[in-house]
Short mmCIF file of C-alpha atoms and ligand atoms in Angstrom, two decimals:
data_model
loop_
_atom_site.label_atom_id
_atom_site.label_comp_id
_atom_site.label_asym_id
_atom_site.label_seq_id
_atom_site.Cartn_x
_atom_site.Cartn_y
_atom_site.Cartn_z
CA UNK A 266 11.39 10.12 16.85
CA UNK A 267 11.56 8.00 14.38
CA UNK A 268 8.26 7.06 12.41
CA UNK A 269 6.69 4.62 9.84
CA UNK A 270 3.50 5.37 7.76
CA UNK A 271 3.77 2.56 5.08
CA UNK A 272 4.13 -1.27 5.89
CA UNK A 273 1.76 -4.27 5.16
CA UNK A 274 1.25 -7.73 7.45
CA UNK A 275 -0.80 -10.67 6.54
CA UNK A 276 -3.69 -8.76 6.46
CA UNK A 277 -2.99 -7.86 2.49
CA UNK A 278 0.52 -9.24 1.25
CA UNK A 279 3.50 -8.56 4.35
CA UNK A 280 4.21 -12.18 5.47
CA UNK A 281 4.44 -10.87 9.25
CA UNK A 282 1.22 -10.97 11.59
CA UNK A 283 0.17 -7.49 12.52
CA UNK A 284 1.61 -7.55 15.92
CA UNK A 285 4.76 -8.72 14.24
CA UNK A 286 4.75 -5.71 12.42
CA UNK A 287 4.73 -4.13 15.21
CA UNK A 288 7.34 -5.53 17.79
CA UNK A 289 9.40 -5.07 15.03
CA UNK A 290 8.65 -1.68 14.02
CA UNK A 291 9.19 -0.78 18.32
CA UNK A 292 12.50 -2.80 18.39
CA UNK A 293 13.90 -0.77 15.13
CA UNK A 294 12.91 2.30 17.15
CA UNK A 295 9.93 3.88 15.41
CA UNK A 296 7.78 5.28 18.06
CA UNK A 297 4.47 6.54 15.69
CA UNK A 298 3.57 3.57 13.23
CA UNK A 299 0.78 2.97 10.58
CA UNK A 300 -0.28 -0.10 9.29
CA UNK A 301 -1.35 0.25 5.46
CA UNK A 302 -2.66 -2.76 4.56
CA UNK A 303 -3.89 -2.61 0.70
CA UNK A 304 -7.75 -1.83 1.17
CA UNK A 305 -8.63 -3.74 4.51
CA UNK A 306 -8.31 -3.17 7.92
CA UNK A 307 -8.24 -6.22 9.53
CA UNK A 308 -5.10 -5.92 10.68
CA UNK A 309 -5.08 -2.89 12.51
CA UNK A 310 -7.21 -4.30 16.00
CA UNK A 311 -4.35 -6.76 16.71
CA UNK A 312 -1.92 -4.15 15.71
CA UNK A 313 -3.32 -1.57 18.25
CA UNK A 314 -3.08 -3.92 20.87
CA UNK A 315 0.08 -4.82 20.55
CA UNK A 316 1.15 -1.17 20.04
CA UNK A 317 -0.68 -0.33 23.42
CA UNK A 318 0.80 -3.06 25.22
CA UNK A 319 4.67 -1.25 23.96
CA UNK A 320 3.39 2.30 24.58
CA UNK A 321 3.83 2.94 21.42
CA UNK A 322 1.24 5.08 18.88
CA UNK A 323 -0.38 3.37 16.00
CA UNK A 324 -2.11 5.33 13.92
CA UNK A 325 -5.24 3.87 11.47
CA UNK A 326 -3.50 3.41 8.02
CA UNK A 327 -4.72 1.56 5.09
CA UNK A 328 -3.25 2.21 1.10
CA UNK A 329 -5.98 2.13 -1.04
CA UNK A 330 -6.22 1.38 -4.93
CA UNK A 331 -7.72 3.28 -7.61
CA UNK A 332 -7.69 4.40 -11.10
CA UNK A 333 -6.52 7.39 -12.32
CA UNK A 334 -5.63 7.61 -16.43
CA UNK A 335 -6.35 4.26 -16.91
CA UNK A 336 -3.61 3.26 -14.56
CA UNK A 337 -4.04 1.59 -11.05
CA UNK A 338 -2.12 3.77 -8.13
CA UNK A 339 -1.97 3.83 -4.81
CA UNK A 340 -3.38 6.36 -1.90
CA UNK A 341 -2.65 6.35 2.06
CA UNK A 342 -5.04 7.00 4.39
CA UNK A 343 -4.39 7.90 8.31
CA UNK A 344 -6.10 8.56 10.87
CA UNK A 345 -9.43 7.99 10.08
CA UNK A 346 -12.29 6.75 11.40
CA UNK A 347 -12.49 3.05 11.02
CA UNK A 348 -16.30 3.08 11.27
CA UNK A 349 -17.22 5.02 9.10
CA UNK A 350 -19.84 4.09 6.45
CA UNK A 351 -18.18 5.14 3.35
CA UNK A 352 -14.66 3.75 3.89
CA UNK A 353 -16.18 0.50 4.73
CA UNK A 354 -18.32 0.36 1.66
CA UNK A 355 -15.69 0.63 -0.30
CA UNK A 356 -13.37 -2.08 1.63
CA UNK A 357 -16.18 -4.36 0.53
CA UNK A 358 -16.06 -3.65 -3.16
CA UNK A 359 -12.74 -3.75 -3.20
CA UNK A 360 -12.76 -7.26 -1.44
CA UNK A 361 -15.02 -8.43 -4.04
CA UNK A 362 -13.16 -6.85 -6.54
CA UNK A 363 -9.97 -8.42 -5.35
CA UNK A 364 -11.53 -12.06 -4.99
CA UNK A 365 -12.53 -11.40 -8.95
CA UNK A 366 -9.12 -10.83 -9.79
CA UNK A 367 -7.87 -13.63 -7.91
CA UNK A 368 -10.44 -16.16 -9.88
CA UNK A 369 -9.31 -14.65 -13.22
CA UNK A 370 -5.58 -14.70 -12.94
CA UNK A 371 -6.16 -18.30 -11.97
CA UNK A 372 -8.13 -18.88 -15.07
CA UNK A 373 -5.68 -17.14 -17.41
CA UNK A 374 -2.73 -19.82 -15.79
CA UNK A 375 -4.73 -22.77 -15.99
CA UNK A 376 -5.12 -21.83 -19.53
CA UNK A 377 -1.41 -21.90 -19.91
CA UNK A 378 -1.02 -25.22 -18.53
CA UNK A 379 -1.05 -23.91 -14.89
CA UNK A 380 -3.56 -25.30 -12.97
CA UNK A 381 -5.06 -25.23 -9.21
CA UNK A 382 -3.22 -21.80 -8.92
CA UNK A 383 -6.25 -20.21 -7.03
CA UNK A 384 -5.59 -23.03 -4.19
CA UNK A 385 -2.44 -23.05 -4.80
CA UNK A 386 -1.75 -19.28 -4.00
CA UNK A 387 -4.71 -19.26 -1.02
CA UNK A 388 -2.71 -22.40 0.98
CA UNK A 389 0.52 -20.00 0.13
CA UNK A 390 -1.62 -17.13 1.47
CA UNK A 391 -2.72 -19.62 4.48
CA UNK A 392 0.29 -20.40 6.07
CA UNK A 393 1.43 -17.34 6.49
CA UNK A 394 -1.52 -16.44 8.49
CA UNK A 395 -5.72 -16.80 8.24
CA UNK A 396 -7.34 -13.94 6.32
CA UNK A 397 -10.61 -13.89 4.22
CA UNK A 398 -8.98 -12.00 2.02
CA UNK A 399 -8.17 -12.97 -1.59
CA UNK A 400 -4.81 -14.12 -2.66
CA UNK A 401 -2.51 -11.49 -4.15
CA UNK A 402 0.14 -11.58 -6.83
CA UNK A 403 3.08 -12.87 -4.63
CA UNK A 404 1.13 -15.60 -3.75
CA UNK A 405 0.21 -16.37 -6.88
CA UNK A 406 4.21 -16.03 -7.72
CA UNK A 407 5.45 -18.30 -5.09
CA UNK A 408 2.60 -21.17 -5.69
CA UNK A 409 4.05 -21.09 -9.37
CA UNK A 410 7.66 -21.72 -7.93
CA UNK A 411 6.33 -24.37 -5.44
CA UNK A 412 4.97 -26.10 -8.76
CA UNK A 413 7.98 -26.11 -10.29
CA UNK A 414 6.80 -23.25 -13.49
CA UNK A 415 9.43 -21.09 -12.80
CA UNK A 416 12.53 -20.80 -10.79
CA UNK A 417 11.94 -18.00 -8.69
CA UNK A 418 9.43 -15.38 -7.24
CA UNK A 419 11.31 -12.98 -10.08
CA UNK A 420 10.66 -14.83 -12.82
CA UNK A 421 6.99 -15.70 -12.21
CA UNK A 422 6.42 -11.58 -11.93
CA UNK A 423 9.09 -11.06 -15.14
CA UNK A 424 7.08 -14.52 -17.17
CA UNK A 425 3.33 -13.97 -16.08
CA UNK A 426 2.68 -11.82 -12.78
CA UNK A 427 4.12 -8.62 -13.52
CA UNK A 428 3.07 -5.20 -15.50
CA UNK A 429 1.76 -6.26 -19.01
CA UNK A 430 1.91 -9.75 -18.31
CA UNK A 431 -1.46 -12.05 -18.32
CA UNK A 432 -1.90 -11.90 -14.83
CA UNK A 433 -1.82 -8.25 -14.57
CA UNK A 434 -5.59 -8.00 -14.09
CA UNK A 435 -7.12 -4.62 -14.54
CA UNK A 436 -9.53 -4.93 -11.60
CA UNK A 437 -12.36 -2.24 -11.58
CA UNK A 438 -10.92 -0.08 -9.35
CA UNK A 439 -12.71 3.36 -7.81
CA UNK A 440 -11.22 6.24 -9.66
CA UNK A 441 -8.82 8.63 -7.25
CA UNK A 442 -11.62 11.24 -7.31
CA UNK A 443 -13.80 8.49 -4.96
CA UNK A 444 -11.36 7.32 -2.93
CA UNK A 445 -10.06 10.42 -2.14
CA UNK A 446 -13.32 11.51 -1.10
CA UNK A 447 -14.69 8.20 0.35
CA UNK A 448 -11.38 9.06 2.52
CA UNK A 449 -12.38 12.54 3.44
CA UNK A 450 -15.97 10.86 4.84
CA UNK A 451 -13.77 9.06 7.28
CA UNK A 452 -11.65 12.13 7.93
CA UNK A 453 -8.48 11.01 6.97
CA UNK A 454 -5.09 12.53 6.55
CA UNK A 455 -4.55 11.99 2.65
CA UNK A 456 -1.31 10.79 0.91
CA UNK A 457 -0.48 10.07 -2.74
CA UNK A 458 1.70 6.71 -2.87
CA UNK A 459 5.37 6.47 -3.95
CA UNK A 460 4.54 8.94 -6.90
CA UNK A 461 8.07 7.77 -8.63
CA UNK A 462 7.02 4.05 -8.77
CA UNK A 463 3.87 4.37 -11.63
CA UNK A 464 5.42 4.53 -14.90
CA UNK A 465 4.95 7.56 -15.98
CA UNK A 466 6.73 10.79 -17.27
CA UNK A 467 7.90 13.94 -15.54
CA UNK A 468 4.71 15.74 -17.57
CA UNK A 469 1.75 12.81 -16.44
CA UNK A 470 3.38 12.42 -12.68
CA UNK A 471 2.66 16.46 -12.30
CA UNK A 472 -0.60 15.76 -14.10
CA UNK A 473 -1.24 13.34 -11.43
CA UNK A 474 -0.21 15.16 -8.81
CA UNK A 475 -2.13 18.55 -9.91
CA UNK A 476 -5.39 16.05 -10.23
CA UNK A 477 -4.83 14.80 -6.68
CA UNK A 478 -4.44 17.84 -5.26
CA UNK A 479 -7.50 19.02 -7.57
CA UNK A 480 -9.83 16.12 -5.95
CA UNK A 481 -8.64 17.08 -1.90
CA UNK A 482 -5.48 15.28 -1.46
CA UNK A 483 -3.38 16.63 1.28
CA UNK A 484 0.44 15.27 1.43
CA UNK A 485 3.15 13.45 -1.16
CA UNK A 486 4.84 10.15 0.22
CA UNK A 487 8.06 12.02 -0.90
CA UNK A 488 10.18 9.31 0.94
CA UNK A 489 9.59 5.61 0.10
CA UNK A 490 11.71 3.54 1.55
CA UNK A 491 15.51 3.38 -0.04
CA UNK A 492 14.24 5.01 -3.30
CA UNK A 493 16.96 7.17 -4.97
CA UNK A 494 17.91 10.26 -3.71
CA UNK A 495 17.08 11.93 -6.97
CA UNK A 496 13.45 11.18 -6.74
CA UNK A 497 13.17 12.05 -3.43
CA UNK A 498 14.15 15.49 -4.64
CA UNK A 499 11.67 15.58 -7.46
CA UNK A 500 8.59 14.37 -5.02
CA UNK A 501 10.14 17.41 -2.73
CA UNK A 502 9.91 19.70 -5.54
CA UNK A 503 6.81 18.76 -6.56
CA UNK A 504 5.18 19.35 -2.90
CA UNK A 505 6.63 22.61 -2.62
CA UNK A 506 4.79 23.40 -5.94
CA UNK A 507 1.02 22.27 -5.14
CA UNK A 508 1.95 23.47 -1.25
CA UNK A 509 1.63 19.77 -0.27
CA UNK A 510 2.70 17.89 3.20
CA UNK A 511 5.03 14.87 3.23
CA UNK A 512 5.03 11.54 4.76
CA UNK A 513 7.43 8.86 4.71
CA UNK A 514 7.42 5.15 5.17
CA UNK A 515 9.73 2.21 4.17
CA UNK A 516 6.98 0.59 2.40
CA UNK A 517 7.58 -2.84 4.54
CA UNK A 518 6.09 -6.10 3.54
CA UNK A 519 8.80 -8.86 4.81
CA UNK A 520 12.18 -9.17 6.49
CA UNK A 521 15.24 -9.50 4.11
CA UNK A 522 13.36 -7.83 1.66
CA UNK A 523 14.56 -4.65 -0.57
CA UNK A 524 12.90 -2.91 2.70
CA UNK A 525 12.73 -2.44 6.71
CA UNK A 526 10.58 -0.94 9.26
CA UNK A 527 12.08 2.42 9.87
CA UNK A 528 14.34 1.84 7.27
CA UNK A 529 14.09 5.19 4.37
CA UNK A 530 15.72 7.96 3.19
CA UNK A 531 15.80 11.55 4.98
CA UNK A 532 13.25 14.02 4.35
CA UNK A 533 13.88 17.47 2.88
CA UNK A 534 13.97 19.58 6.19
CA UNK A 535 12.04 22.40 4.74
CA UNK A 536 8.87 19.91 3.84
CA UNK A 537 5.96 19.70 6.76
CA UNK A 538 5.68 16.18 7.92
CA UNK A 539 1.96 15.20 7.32
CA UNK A 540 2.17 13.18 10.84
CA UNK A 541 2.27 16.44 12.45
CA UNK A 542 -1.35 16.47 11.47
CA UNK A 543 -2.62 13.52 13.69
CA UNK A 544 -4.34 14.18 16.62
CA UNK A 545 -3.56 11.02 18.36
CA UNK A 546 -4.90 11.47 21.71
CA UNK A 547 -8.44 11.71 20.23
CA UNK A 548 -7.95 9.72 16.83
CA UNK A 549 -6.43 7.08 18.56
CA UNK A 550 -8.01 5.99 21.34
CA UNK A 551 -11.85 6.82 19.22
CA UNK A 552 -10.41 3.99 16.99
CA UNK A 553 -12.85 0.38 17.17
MN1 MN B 297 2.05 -4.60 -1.38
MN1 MN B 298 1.79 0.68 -3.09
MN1 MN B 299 2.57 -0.44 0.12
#
């Protein structure tokens, strides 16, 4: 059976609708999905009807982010309960949080001679589907194509989007030690993000991994997407060390991208598969 516990719609930055997500995800063949939307839900309602209607089992996923050293990463929830108190709580900070950042990266471009990027990046944001939710940084890069400040989506991340650049805003973030627990209130199925993407060494990625297993954490995404081989072996080694599950995802936020529903590298045979973990008769249908 083929399964997918990482991809993003409309609800955060995929440019497909959540049921999009979805047909596409059941006509690639994946059979247990989870939508993992960066810190909303939104999507997942329309998602789990259109998942019902294939026979297919979607699981409640959302990728949440927080601090940890100073630098922002990224942690997976599944499973969970989707009303609980906690993990809604902190959906709304972050949603503030997120609309902050938004209003500030617009303020840093207008001050380089790029103005109206908030609207800008929200009508970008719009026609790819209605959300309440604050523009994020592709937006943001394709408004600055559409305005003619840089060629392409690359160079507005390499010029002003991207890590380092002025509108890389440090939001205030939870640290991992909250989130992790704000995502054991829900009674979630834990994973640590694409470990390999932060940029960090060998030494702080084991630091991070030791601190996430320190705070309750309970699986590695050892397989993220069409990563390289060799770091799929170093997340493997690493979970064998701290005794830690695995998932896998392809990490999916629009056709033609680097990535595809379904679409990742094999996992290390000897590694137990986090989704093994989900009680989806119970978890599943107790979703609102
Ligand atoms: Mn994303
Ligand atoms: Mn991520
Ligand atoms: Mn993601």
């Amino acid at each position: 059976m083929i399964v997918d516990l990482h991809c993003h719609s409309t609800a955060s930055d995929g440019v497909l609708a959540p049921s999009v997500v979805v047909e596409r995800a059941h006509g690639r063949g994946v059979r247990l999905l989870a939508l993992t939307d960066h810190d909303t839900l939104d999507g997942l309602d329309e998602a789990r009807a259109s998942a019902t209607a294939l026979g297919m089992v979607l699981v409640n996923g959302i990728e949440l982010s927080c601090l940890w050293n100073g630098a922002t990463i990224h942690v997976l929830g599944y499973a969970f309960s989707s009303s609980a108190p906690a993990l809604l709580r902190a959906i709304a900070e972050l949603h503030e949080g997120r609309w902050r950042r938004a209003e500030l990266i617009a303020e840093r471009l207008a001050a380089k001679g790029m103005p109206g990027a908030l609207e800008g990046a929200r009508a970008v944001q719009q026609e790819l589907g209605d959300s309440g939710n604050a523009p994020a940084r592709p937006h943001f890069a394709e408004f600055l194509v559409r305005a003619g400040h840089v060629r392409d989506r690359a160079e507005a991340f390499r010029k002003w989007l991207g890590s380092g650049k002025l509108g890389d805003v440090k939001q205030h973030w939870p640290s991992l030690e909250q989130t992790v627990a704000t995502l054991h209130e829900a009674g979630a199925w834990i994973s640590l993000a694409h470990p390999w993407q932060y940029d960090f060494t060998r030494s702080k990625r084991r630091r991070l991994v030791a601190d996430f297993v320190q705070t309750g954490g309970h699986a590695l995404e050892v397989v993220n997407g069409m990563q390289p081989l060799e770091q799929v072996g170093g997340l493997a080694i690493l979970a064998r060390e701290f005794g830690l599950m695995a998932s896998v995802g392809s990490d999916f936020h629009a056709p033609g991208d680097w990535s595809e529903l379904g679409m990742y590298r094999a996992l290390p045979e000897d590694l137990s598969p986090l989704w093994g973990r989900f009680d989806h008769e119970c978890r599943v249908s107790a979703a609102s």
